[in-house]
Coordinates of C-alpha atoms in Angstrom, one line a residue:
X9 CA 45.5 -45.5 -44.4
X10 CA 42.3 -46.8 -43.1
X11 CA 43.6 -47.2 -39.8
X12 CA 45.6 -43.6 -39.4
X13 CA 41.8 -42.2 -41.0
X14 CA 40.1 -43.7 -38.1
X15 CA 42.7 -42.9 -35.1
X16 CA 42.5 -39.4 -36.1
X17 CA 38.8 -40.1 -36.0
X18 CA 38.6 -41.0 -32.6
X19 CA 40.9 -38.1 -31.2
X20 CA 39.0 -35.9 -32.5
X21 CA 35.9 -37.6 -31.0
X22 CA 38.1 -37.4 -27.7
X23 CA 39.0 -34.0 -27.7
X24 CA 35.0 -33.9 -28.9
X25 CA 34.0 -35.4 -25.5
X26 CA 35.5 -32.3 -23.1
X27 CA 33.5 -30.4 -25.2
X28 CA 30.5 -32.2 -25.0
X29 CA 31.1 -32.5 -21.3
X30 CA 31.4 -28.4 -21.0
X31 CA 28.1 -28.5 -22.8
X32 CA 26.3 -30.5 -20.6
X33 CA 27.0 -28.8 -17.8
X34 CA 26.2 -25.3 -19.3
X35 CA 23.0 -26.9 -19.7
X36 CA 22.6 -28.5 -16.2
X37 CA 22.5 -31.7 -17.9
X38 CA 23.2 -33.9 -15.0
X39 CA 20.9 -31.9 -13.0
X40 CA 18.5 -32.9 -15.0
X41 CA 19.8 -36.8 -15.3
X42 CA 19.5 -37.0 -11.7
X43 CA 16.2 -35.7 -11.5
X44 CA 15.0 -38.1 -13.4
X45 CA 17.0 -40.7 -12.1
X46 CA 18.4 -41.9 -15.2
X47 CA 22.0 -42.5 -16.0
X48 CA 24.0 -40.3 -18.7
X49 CA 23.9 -42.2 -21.6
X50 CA 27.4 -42.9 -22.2
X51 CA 27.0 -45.3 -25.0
X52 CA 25.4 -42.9 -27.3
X53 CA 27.1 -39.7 -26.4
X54 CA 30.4 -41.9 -27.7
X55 CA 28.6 -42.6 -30.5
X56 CA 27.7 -38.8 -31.0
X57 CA 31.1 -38.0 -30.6
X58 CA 32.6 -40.5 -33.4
X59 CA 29.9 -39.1 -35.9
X60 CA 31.6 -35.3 -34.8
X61 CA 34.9 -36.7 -35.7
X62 CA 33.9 -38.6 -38.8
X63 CA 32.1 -35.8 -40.3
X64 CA 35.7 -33.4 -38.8
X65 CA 37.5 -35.4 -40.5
X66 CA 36.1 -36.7 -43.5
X67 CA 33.4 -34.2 -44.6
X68 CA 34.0 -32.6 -48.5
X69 CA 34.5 -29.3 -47.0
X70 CA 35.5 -28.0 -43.9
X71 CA 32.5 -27.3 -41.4
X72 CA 32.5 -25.4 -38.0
X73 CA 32.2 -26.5 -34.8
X74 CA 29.2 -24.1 -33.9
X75 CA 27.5 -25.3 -36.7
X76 CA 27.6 -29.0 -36.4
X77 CA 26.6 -28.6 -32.3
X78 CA 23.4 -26.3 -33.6
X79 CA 22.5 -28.8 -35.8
X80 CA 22.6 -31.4 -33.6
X81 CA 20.4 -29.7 -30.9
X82 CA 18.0 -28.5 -33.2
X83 CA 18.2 -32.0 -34.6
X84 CA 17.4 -33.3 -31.2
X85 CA 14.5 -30.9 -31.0
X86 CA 12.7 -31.2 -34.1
X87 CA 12.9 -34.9 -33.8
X88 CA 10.3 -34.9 -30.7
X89 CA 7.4 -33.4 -32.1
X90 CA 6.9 -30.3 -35.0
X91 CA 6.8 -27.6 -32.2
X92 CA 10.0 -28.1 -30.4
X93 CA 12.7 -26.2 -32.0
X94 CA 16.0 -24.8 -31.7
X95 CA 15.9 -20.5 -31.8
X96 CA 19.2 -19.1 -32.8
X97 CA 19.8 -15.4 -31.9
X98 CA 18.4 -14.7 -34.7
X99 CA 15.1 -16.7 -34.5
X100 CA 14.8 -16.5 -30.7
X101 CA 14.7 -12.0 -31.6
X102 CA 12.4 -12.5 -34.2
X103 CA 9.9 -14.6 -31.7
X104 CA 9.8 -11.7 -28.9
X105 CA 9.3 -8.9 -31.9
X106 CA 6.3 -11.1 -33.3
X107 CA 4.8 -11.7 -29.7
X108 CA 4.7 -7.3 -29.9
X109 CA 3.2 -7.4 -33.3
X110 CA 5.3 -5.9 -35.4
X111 CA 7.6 -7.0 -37.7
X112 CA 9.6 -6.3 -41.2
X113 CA 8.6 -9.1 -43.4
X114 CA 5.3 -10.4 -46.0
X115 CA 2.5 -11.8 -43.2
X116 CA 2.4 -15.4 -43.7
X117 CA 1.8 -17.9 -41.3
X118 CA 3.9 -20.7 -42.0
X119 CA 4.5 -24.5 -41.3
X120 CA 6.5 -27.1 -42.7
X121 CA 5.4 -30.2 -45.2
X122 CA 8.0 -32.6 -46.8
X123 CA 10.4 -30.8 -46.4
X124 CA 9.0 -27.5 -48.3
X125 CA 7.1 -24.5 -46.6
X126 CA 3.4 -24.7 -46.5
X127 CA 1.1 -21.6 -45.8
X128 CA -1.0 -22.1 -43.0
X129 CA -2.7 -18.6 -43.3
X130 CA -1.7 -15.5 -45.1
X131 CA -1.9 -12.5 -42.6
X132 CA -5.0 -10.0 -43.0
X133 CA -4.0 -6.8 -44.7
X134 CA -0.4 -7.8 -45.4
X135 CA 1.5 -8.1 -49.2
X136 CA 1.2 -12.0 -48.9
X137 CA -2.5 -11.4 -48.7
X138 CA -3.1 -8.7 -51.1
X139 CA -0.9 -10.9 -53.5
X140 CA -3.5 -13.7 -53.4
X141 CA -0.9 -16.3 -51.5
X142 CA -3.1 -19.1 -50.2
X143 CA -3.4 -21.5 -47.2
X144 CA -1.9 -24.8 -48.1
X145 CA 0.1 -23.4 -51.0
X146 CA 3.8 -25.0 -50.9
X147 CA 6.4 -22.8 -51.1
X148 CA 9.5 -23.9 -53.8
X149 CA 11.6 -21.6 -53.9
X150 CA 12.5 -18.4 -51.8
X151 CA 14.5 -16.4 -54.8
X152 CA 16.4 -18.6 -56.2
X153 CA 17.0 -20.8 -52.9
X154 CA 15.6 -24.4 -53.1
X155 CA 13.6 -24.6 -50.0
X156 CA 14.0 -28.3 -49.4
X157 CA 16.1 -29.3 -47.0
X158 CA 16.2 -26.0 -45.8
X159 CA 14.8 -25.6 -41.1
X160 CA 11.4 -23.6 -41.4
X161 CA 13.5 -20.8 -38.9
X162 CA 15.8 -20.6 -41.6
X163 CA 12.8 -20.0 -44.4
X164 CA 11.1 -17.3 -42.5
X165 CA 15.0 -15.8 -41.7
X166 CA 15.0 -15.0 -45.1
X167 CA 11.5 -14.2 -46.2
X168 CA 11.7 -11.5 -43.2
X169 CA 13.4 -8.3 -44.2
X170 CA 14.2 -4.5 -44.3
X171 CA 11.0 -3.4 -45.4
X172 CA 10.6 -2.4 -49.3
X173 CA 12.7 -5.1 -50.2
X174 CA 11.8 -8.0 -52.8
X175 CA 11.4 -11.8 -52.3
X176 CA 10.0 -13.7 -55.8
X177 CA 8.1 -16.8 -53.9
X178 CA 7.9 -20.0 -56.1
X179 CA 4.7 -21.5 -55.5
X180 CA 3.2 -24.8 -56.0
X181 CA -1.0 -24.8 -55.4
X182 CA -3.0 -28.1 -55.6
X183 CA -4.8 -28.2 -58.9
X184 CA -2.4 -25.9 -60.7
X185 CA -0.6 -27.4 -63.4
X186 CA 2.2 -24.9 -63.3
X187 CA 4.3 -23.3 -60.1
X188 CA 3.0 -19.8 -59.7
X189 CA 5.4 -17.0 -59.1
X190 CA 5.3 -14.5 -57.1
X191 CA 7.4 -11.3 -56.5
X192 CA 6.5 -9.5 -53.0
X193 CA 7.5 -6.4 -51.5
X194 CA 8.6 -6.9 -47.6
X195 CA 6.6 -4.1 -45.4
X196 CA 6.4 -3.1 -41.7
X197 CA 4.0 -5.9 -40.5
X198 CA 1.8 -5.0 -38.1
X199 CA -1.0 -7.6 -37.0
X200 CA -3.7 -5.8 -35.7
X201 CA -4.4 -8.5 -33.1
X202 CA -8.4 -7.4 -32.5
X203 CA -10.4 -6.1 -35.0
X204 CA -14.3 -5.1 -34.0
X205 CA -17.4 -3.6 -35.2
X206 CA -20.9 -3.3 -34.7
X207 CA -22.9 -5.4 -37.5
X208 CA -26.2 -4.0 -37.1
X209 CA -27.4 -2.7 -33.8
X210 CA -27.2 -4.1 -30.6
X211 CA -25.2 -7.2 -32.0
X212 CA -21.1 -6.8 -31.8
X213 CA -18.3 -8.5 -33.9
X214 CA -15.0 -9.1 -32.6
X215 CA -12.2 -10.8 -34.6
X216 CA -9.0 -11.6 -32.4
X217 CA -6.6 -12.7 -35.4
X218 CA -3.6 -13.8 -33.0
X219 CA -3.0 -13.6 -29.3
X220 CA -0.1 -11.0 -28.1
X221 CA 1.0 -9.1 -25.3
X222 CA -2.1 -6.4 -25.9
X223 CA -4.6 -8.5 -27.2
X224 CA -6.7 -8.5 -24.0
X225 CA -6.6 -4.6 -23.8
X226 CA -7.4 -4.4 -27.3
X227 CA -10.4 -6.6 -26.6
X228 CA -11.5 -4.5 -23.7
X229 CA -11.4 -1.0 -25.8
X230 CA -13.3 -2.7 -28.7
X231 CA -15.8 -3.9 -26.7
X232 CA -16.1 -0.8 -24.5
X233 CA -16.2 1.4 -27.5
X234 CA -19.8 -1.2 -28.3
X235 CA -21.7 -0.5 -25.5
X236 CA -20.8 3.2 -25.7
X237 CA -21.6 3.6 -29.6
X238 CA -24.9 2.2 -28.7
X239 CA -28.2 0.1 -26.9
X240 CA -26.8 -2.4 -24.6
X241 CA -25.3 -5.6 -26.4
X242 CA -28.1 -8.4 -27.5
X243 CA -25.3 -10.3 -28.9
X244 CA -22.3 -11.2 -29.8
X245 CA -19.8 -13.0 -31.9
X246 CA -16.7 -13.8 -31.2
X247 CA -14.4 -14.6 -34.3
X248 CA -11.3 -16.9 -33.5
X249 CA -11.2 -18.4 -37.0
X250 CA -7.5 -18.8 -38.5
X251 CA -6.2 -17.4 -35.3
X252 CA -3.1 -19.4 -34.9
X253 CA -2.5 -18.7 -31.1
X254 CA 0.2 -16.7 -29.2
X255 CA 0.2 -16.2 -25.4
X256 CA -1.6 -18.5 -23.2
X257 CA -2.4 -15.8 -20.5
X258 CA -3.8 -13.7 -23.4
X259 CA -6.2 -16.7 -24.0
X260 CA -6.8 -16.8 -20.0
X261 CA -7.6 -12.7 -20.2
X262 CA -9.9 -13.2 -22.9
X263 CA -11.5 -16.2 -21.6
X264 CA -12.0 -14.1 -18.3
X265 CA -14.1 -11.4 -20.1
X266 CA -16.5 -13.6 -20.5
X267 CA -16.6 -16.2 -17.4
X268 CA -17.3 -15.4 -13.8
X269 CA -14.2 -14.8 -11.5
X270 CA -12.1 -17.4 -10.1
X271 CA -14.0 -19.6 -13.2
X272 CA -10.8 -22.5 -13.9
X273 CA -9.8 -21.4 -18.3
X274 CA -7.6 -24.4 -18.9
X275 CA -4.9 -26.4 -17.0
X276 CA -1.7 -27.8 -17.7
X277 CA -0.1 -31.2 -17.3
X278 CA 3.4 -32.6 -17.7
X279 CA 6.1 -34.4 -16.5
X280 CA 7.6 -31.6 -14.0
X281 CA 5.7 -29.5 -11.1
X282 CA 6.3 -26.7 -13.5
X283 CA 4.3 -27.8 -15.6
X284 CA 1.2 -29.1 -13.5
X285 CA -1.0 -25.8 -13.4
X286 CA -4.1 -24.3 -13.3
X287 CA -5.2 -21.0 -15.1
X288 CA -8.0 -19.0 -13.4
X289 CA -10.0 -16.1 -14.1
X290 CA -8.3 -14.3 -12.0
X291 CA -5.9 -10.9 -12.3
X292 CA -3.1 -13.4 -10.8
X293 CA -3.2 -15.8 -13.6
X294 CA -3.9 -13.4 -16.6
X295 CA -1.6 -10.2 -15.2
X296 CA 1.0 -12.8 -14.6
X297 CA 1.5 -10.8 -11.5
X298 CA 3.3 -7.4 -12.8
X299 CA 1.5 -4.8 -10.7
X300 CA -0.7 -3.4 -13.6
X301 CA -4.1 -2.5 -13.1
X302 CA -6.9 -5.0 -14.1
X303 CA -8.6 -4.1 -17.5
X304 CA -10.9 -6.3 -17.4
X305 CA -12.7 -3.9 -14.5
X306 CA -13.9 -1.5 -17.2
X307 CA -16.0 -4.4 -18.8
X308 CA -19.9 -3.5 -18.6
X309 CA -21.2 -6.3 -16.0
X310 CA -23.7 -7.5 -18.8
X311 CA -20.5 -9.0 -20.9
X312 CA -20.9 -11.9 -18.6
X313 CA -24.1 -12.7 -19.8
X314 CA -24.6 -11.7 -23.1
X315 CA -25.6 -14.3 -25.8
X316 CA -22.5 -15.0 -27.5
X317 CA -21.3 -17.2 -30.5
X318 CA -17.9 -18.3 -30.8
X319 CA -16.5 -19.3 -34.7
X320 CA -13.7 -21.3 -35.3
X321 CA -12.3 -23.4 -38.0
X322 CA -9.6 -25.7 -38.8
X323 CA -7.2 -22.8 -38.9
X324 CA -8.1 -22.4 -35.1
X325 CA -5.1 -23.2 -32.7
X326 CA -3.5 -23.5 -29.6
X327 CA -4.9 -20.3 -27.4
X328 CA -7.7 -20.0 -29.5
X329 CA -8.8 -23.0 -28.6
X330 CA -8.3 -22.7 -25.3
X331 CA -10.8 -19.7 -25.2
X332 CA -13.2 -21.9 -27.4
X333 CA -13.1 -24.8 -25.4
X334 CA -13.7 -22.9 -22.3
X335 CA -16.6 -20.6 -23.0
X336 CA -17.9 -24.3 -24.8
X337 CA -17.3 -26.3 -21.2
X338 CA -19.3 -23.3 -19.3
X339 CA -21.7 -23.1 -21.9
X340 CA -21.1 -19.4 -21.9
X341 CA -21.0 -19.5 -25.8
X342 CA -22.1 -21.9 -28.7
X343 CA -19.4 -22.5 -30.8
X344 CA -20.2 -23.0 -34.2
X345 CA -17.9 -23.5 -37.8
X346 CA -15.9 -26.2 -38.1
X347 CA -13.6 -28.9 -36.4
X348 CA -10.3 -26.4 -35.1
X349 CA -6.7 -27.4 -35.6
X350 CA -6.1 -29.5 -32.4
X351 CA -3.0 -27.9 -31.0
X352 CA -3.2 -29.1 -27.6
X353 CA 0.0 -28.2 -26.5
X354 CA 2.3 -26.0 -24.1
X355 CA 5.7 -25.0 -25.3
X356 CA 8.2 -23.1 -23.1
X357 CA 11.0 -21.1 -24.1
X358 CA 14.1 -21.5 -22.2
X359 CA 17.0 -19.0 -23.1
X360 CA 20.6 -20.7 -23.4
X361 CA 22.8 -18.3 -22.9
X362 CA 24.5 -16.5 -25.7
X363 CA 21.0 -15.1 -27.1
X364 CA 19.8 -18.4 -28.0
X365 CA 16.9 -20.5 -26.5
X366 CA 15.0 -23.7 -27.1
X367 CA 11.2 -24.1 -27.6
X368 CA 10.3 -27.4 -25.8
X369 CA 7.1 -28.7 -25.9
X370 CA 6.8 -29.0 -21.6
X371 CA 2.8 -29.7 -21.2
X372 CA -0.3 -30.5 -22.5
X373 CA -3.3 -28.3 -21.5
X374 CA -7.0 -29.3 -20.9
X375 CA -10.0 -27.8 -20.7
X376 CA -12.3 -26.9 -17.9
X377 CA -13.7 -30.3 -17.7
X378 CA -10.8 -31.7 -18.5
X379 CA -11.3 -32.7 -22.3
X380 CA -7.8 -32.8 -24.1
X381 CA -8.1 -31.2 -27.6
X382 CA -4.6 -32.5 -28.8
X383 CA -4.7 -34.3 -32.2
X384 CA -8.4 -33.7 -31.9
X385 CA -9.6 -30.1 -31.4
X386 CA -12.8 -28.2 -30.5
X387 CA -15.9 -29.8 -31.8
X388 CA -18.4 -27.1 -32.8
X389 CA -22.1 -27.0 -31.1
X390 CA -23.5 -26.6 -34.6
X391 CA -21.0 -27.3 -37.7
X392 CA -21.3 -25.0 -40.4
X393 CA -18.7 -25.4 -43.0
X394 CA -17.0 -22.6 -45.0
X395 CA -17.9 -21.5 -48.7
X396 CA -14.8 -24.1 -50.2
X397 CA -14.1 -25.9 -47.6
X398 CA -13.5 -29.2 -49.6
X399 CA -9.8 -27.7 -50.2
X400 CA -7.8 -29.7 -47.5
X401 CA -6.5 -28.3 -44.7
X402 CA -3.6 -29.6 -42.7
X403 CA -4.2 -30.2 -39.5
X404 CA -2.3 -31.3 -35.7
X405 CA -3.1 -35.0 -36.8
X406 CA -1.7 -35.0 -40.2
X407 CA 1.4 -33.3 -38.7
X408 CA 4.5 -35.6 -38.5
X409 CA 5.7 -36.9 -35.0
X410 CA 2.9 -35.1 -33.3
X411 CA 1.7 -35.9 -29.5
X412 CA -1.1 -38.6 -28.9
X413 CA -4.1 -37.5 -26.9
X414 CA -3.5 -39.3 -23.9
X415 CA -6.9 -39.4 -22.2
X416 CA -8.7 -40.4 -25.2
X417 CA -6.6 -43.2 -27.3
X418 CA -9.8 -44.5 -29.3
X419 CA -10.3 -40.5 -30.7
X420 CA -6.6 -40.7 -31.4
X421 CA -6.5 -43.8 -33.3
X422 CA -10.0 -42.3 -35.1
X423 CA -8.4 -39.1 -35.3
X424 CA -5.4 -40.8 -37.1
X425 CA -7.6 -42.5 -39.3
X426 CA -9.6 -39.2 -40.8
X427 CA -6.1 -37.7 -41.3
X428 CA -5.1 -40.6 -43.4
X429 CA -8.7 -40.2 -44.9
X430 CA -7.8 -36.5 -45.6
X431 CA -4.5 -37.4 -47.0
X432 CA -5.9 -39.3 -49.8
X433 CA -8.8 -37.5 -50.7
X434 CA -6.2 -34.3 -50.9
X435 CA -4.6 -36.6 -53.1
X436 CA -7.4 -37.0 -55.4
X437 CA -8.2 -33.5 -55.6
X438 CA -4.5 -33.0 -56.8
X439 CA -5.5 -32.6 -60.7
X440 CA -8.8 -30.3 -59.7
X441 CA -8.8 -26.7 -60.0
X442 CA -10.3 -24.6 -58.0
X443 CA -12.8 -22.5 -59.3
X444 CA -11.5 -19.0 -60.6
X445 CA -14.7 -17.2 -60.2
X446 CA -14.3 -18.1 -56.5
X447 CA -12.5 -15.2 -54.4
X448 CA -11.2 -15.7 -50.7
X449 CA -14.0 -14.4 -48.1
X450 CA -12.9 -11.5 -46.2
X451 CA -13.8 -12.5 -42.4
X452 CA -16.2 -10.2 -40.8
X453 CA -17.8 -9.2 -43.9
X454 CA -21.3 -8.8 -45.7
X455 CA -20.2 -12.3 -47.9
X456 CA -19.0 -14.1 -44.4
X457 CA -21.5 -17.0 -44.8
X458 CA -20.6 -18.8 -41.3
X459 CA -20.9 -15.1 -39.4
X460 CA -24.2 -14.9 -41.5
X461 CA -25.0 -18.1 -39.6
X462 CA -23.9 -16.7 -36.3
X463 CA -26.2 -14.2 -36.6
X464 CA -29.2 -16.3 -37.6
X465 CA -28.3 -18.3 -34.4
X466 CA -27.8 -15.3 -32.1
X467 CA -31.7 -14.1 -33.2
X468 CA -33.1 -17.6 -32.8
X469 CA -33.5 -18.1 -36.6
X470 CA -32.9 -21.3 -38.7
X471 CA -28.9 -22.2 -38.9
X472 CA -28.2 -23.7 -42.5
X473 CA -24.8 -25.9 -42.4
X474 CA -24.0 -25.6 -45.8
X475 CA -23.2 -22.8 -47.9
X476 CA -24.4 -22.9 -51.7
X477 CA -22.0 -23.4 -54.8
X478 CA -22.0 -19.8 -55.2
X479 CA -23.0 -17.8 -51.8
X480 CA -25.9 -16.0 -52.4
X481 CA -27.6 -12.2 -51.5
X482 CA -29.8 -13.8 -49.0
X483 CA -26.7 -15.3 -47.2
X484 CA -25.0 -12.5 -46.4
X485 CA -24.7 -11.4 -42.9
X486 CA -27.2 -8.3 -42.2
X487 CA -25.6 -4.9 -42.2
X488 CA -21.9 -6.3 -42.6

């Protein structure tokens, strides 16, 4: 019997190989062997086809052939580093809708840990935030679906939804003896990438929460709408904490506002000619070359020079940093908070066919001088750390699989070091509360004790690092 089990085995795996054959070329996979000079790897591809027949053959229930061949790409993918990915139809819609900013779901940036869903960030102004959903909170349960086991597309598949629907999150927070349950109501989400106002007068606050198609617009409006409401700007903060990234020439654009013309943002590096590039403050780079009118023309002039003060914190990512570490190379801006996320790489989407793509991590970008913040991220000028900030926060370098910093291997061993540092300390802190007289800071306002320090800095007063146990009247950013 053992013998019949495995012939039918391998004919399966036969029939198996035509269709892995088809595949490849669909996917120009020779093209691409012979590019990089390499032979197809036949050993292993008959291996991959003998694990298709076994599990055919032998598996307690019957599975489908589309489903075993998406597995085993996104497999492939999610095996390099946590940014590559498989995008189904599904997944690969949802990623151009949330690049427009909108969407039918709860607002929750979201990463995986373990094999559960951890919150990154809850969204501003969305029923995750209003709920009280917190970053680094683990997410159990999505109803009554386990969640381990289960690809992060698929998590935020069903989390996103008709709006006015229901999703009861099981919740597991650091410090809280029991799992905290949560029922939410799904709503129209629409991140409101730039938010702005003037704190006192003369000195302007801009928040850019995630970088979209219109972010750079919106950035121009706000900061238009500044000079107009009032004397010319004396300064200016520029809030890129928890901003998780987006679109890189959205970072470009906003990097551009700031930076004389034909200034270099950030440049890419990678295997492929594709991928060796240079991003300029220049309408070619940051239109992307689509005939529209430059926006950045209605600027006042004096944006160029005006003191600014760039926050970030460890919720800082990918095109935030870029704009960080470029107004930091320039010296345009003094970037204060604390250490940002260290996402220091480009991911491209290339479409399949069929409505499906794959997210492939293709570069790694650098900044003006040529500093490489992967695994390591913007220092700040001046550190100023948040009101709670001993709750951990997980980072590029705790992240599983993730790139090395190539041009600086001594910060990447240190790097890995802190994160094992920050592992166990979390650990530690497993059993201790946080305090419940203690209520999330809303960014931007009069109890924002880092923007309070912005502001000291901007007027050339003393900058205090630390907040108090309890922040204070005489912290509190003037006017906010």
């Amino acid at each position: 019997m053992g013998g019949n089990r495995g012939s039918r085995i391998r004919q399966i795996g036969l029939v198996f190989v035509g269709v892995i054959a088809g595949v490849l070329v669909s996917l120009n996979f020779q093209a691409i062997a012979q590019r990089d000079r390499s032979p197809l790897p036949i050993e292993e591809l008959r291996a991959f086809t003998e694990v298709f027949g076994a599990i055919k053959a032998n598996y307690v229930e019957p599975v489908e052939d589309k489903k075993l061949i998406s597995e085993a790409i996104n497999g492939m993918l999610t095996g390099l580093d946590p940014h590559s990915a498989y995008l189904d139809a599904d997944a690969f819609k949802e990623l151009q809708v949330g690049t427009q900013g909108q969407f039918g779901g709860l607002g929750i940036e979201v990463g995986m840990e373990d094999g559960f869903v951890k919150v990154v960030s809850p969204i501003e102004d969305t029923p995750a935030y209003r709920a009280g959903v917190k970053p680094n909170d683990l997410i159990i349960k999505l109803d009554e679906t386990p969640v381990k086991g289960m690809a992060l597309n698929d998590a935020v598949k069903k989390m996103r939804g008709r709006p006015n629907t229901n999703i009861t999150l099981t919740i597991s927070r650091k410090g809280e003896p029991q799992l905290i349950v949560i029922t939410l109501t799904r709503a129209v989400i629409r991140v409101q990438s730039v938010k702005s106002k003037l704190i006192e007068p003369g000195y302007g606050y801009v928040r850019v929460s995630q970088f979209q198609e219109s972010t750079a617009e919106s950035l121009v409006k706000a900061i238009d709408n500044m000079y107009k409401q009032g004397p010319p700007l004396k300064g200016l903060v520029l809030d890129l904490r928890n901003d998780p990234g987006g679109l890189l020439y959205g970072a470009v654009a906003i990097s551009a506002a700031f930076l004389p013309q034909k200034s270099l943002v950030v440049s890419t590096d990678g295997r492929t000619e594709d991928a060796k590039r240079k991003y300029f403050a220049s309408p070619d780079d940051y239109l992307r070359g689509g005939g529209r009118d430059d926006f950045l023309k209605s600027l006042p002039a004096a944006v160029k020079t005006v003191p600014m003060v760039v926050l970030v914190n460890g919720g800082s990512a990918s095109a935030s940093e870029i704009v960080a570490g470029a107004l930091q190379d320039y010296k345009r801006a003094t970037v204060i908070g604390t250490q940002s996320f260290g996402k220091g790489s480009v991911q491209t989407i290339m479409p399949l066919g069929n409505s499906t793509a794959i997210k492939l991590t293709t570069a790694r970008y650098y900044t003006p001088s040529g500093r490489s913040i992967q695994a390591k991220g913007i220092t700040p000028d001046i550190i100023v750390e948040e009101p709670g900030s001993s709750t951990s926060r997980l980072r590029e370098a705790d992240l599983t699989r993730h790139l090395i910093n190539p041009r600086d291997k001594e910060a990447a061993e240190k790097e890995a070091s802190e994160a094992a540092e920050r592992a166990a300390a979390a650990a530690k802190r497993q059993n201790t509360p946080d305090d419940p007289s203690r209520k999330p800071i809303e960014l931007g306002s009069k109890d924002d004790f880092q923007l309070a320090q912005a502001m000291n800095h901007l007027k050339g007063n003393p900058v205090v690092g630390q907040p108090p146990k309890t922040v204070a009247a005489d912290t509190k950013a003037p006017g906010g």
